[in-house]
Amino acid sequence: MNKEANLAALAADLRARLNRAAHQYYTLDAPEIPDAEYDRLFQELQALEAAHPELATPDSPTRRVGGAILDGLQPVRHVVPMLSIRTETDTTPKGAEVFDQRVRDYLASEQRRTQLKPTDERYRAEPLGPEAQAILAGAPVAYVAEPKFDGLAINLRYEDGVLVQAATRGDGETGEDVTQNIRTVRQIPLRLNGKAPPVLEVRGEVYMRRDDFEALNERMRQKMAAGDKAARTFVNPRNTAAGAVRQLDPALTAERPLSFFAYGLGEVTPPAQGGPDFASHWQVLQAMKSWGFPVSALARRAQGASDLIAFHADIAGQRDGLPFDIDGVVYKVDSLALQRELGFVTREPRWAVAHKYPAQEQLTTVQAIDVQVGRTGKLTPVAKLAPVFVGGVTVTNATLHNELEARRKDVRVGDTVIVRRAGDVIPEVVAVLPDKRQAGAPEFTMPAHCPVCGSDVVREEGEADHRCTGGLFCAAQRKQALLHFASRKALDIEGLGEKLVDQLVDGNVVKTLPDLYRMGFVSLAALDRMAEKSAQNLLDALEKSKQTTLARFLYALGIRHVGESTAKDLARHFGQLDAVLDASTDQLLQVPDVGPVVAESIHTFFQQPHNREVVEQLRAVGVHWPEGEPAPAALLVLAGKTFVLTGTLPTLSRDDAKAMLEAAGAKVAGSVSKKTSYVVAGEEAGSKLDKARELGVPVIDEGGMRALLGGEG
Ligand code: IVH
């Protein structure tokens, strides 16, 4: 072979390996090569194509990053029109029965036409096929039922197995050329797997997954908070996907994570000319899968209306948990011969129907904008809505996140808004209908004083959130502080839940944390819905919680930026509470992982006389812990080391091993990375062990761990 042929073969090999890897990763969700290897191959191909432009082909994965900016989208005439389907708006199971009956009735009417005199203009010469005959004799109609994906319909044209054109549906006759943009969709093969017909058009839906949509909006919110004037949040996955596909700058499309499901065919080389010969829609779905397209795993074959009804109910039950939006299901007659006999009315096939679900977006009005206060004093504007049934629940509240977001969406009291609830995502106001605004409706502004306690509200430099400065003086913050204090990783007071805390704070029974320990049986039993037994249980739990550890106590105080792990570090480093109370910022900075922001927060907290008072009173009512010797981390044997535990150790429980390591100054992490110092593996160690071996992290057993701890055991 000459040099050119060698290079061409190398490029073809790289393309094939990359395309295969992309299919494994994006469509089958089963990656076969590490990301780094993919990147390496990709760069090799990019370099090769840059040096030898004649080697670049339309199916090269290097084309997925987006090409030149377009002036406009060019029209594309569809060889086979892209039809729409009739929608059954009856969202009850009856929708399926109506469709099944219509199919049967039509076949019967066609059958009657064969029985007319040939002179009758309605006469049909061709007899119906055996499937239609069986149905007329009472057999159930065989269907395929699929989800109705909520995105944008696309026609993908492959010639000799290579993607040559992608077009939107448009009016069904003429769409728009969006080839460059569609190439950026990783789930769409640039070259078909296996034997491909000379011409193949695959149709399906481009959509955006819910998690991709949420992550995209989160990125946008961060950009907005950072002052990016061009940034905005998106309304819903469907509009975002549709907008991305019709972008003029393919590089922008490449930044929008799009996905694809195939559900049908357009023009295909006929069997007589070497094209595939399909008998059923189900076969078409299987073939599309084998060519490399994502086909929904939810698609089912169904017999008769009863199966369709069951499918409709089954998917309705799964709808909230699906990773993407659907607005209904689609039923299709499975046999392609029957589909031909059924034909079309106007532009809709008689053999398919969309059966809808209740909408996930609805219009409603904003009755008020309340401001809620969280544990750390964060103020959150919440739109109070006229109750509306959306996404399967009645929604009356929707968070507006913060002032910036509320202003960006410009939500005002009295506005008509679009509310969306899809999946487990919390309901959101996605947009305002400006035409319906009442004249003079004022813009939303954050209050200058806390709506709960009246303290000043501040917004710190560079932060999007407003905060109440009231601290524990603020009832809203007090409630959250009590719940945090009682939580499992803090003082672990069983039975002190939200409802009870509301009663205790609203009834002024508990004003500060130590008040918890001053409650008597009588005052407790007098509370609403509090049985004598529960009152006694709570008192017992409170008594039990008094014996704790310094780390838990520090965590329980709810100091900003002091989580469980920092509290442990503080307890270990200082050993005694008084040393923490009096530590300067510099001394606090000596603690591992404590940076300036955290040190400042701890220092300020303990400088506040009322916080010190709370600490003293808690000690006075009997909260106690074993005070230890200060153990500055730097002096501990395992300081600075990170361990990961996996599998079952012979004599130690996971918690005990963790406690021993932490007492020696080590950190115990949940997953293995290059920074892990040791993996301690026991019986039935799983993927963490594999990962350690892959990264070359030392693996030890319990004995090895004890040896590191100083030879005990
Ligand atoms: S089949 C002739 N199957 O719904 C049948 N369509 O009007 C052509 N859609 O424009 C469509 N999921 O964008 C089919 N599983 C599915 C679908 C589906 C979503 C969309 C498609 C079409 C519209 C129906």
XYZ file of C-alpha atoms and ligand atoms in Angstrom, residues 83-85 146-149 153 169 205 263 330 332 349 351, ligand 1:
39
model
C -47.369 13.485 8.461
C -48.774 14.428 11.775
C -51.020 12.172 13.768
C -44.736 4.023 22.141
C -44.254 7.095 24.286
C -45.016 10.380 22.575
C -41.751 12.258 23.023
C -39.552 15.881 14.684
C -40.709 18.708 9.674
C -37.688 13.197 17.858
C -39.715 6.079 15.643
C -48.730 6.857 20.381
C -49.616 2.399 15.677
C -52.808 8.211 8.867
C -53.374 3.650 11.505
S -45.106 8.814 14.584
C -47.328 9.149 10.728
N -44.201 8.325 17.005
O -45.702 13.676 17.515
C -46.808 9.071 12.079
N -44.577 10.586 16.373
O -48.110 14.672 15.229
C -45.735 10.061 12.308
N -43.990 12.206 18.116
O -44.735 15.253 14.593
C -45.357 10.291 13.690
N -43.315 10.735 19.601
O -42.986 14.909 16.347
C -44.586 9.267 16.119
N -43.380 7.744 19.090
C -43.754 8.684 18.203
C -43.714 10.056 18.518
C -44.153 10.982 17.565
C -43.481 12.018 19.344
C -44.332 13.526 17.572
C -43.810 13.787 16.202
C -44.988 14.123 15.356
C -46.058 14.391 16.374
C -47.371 13.817 15.949
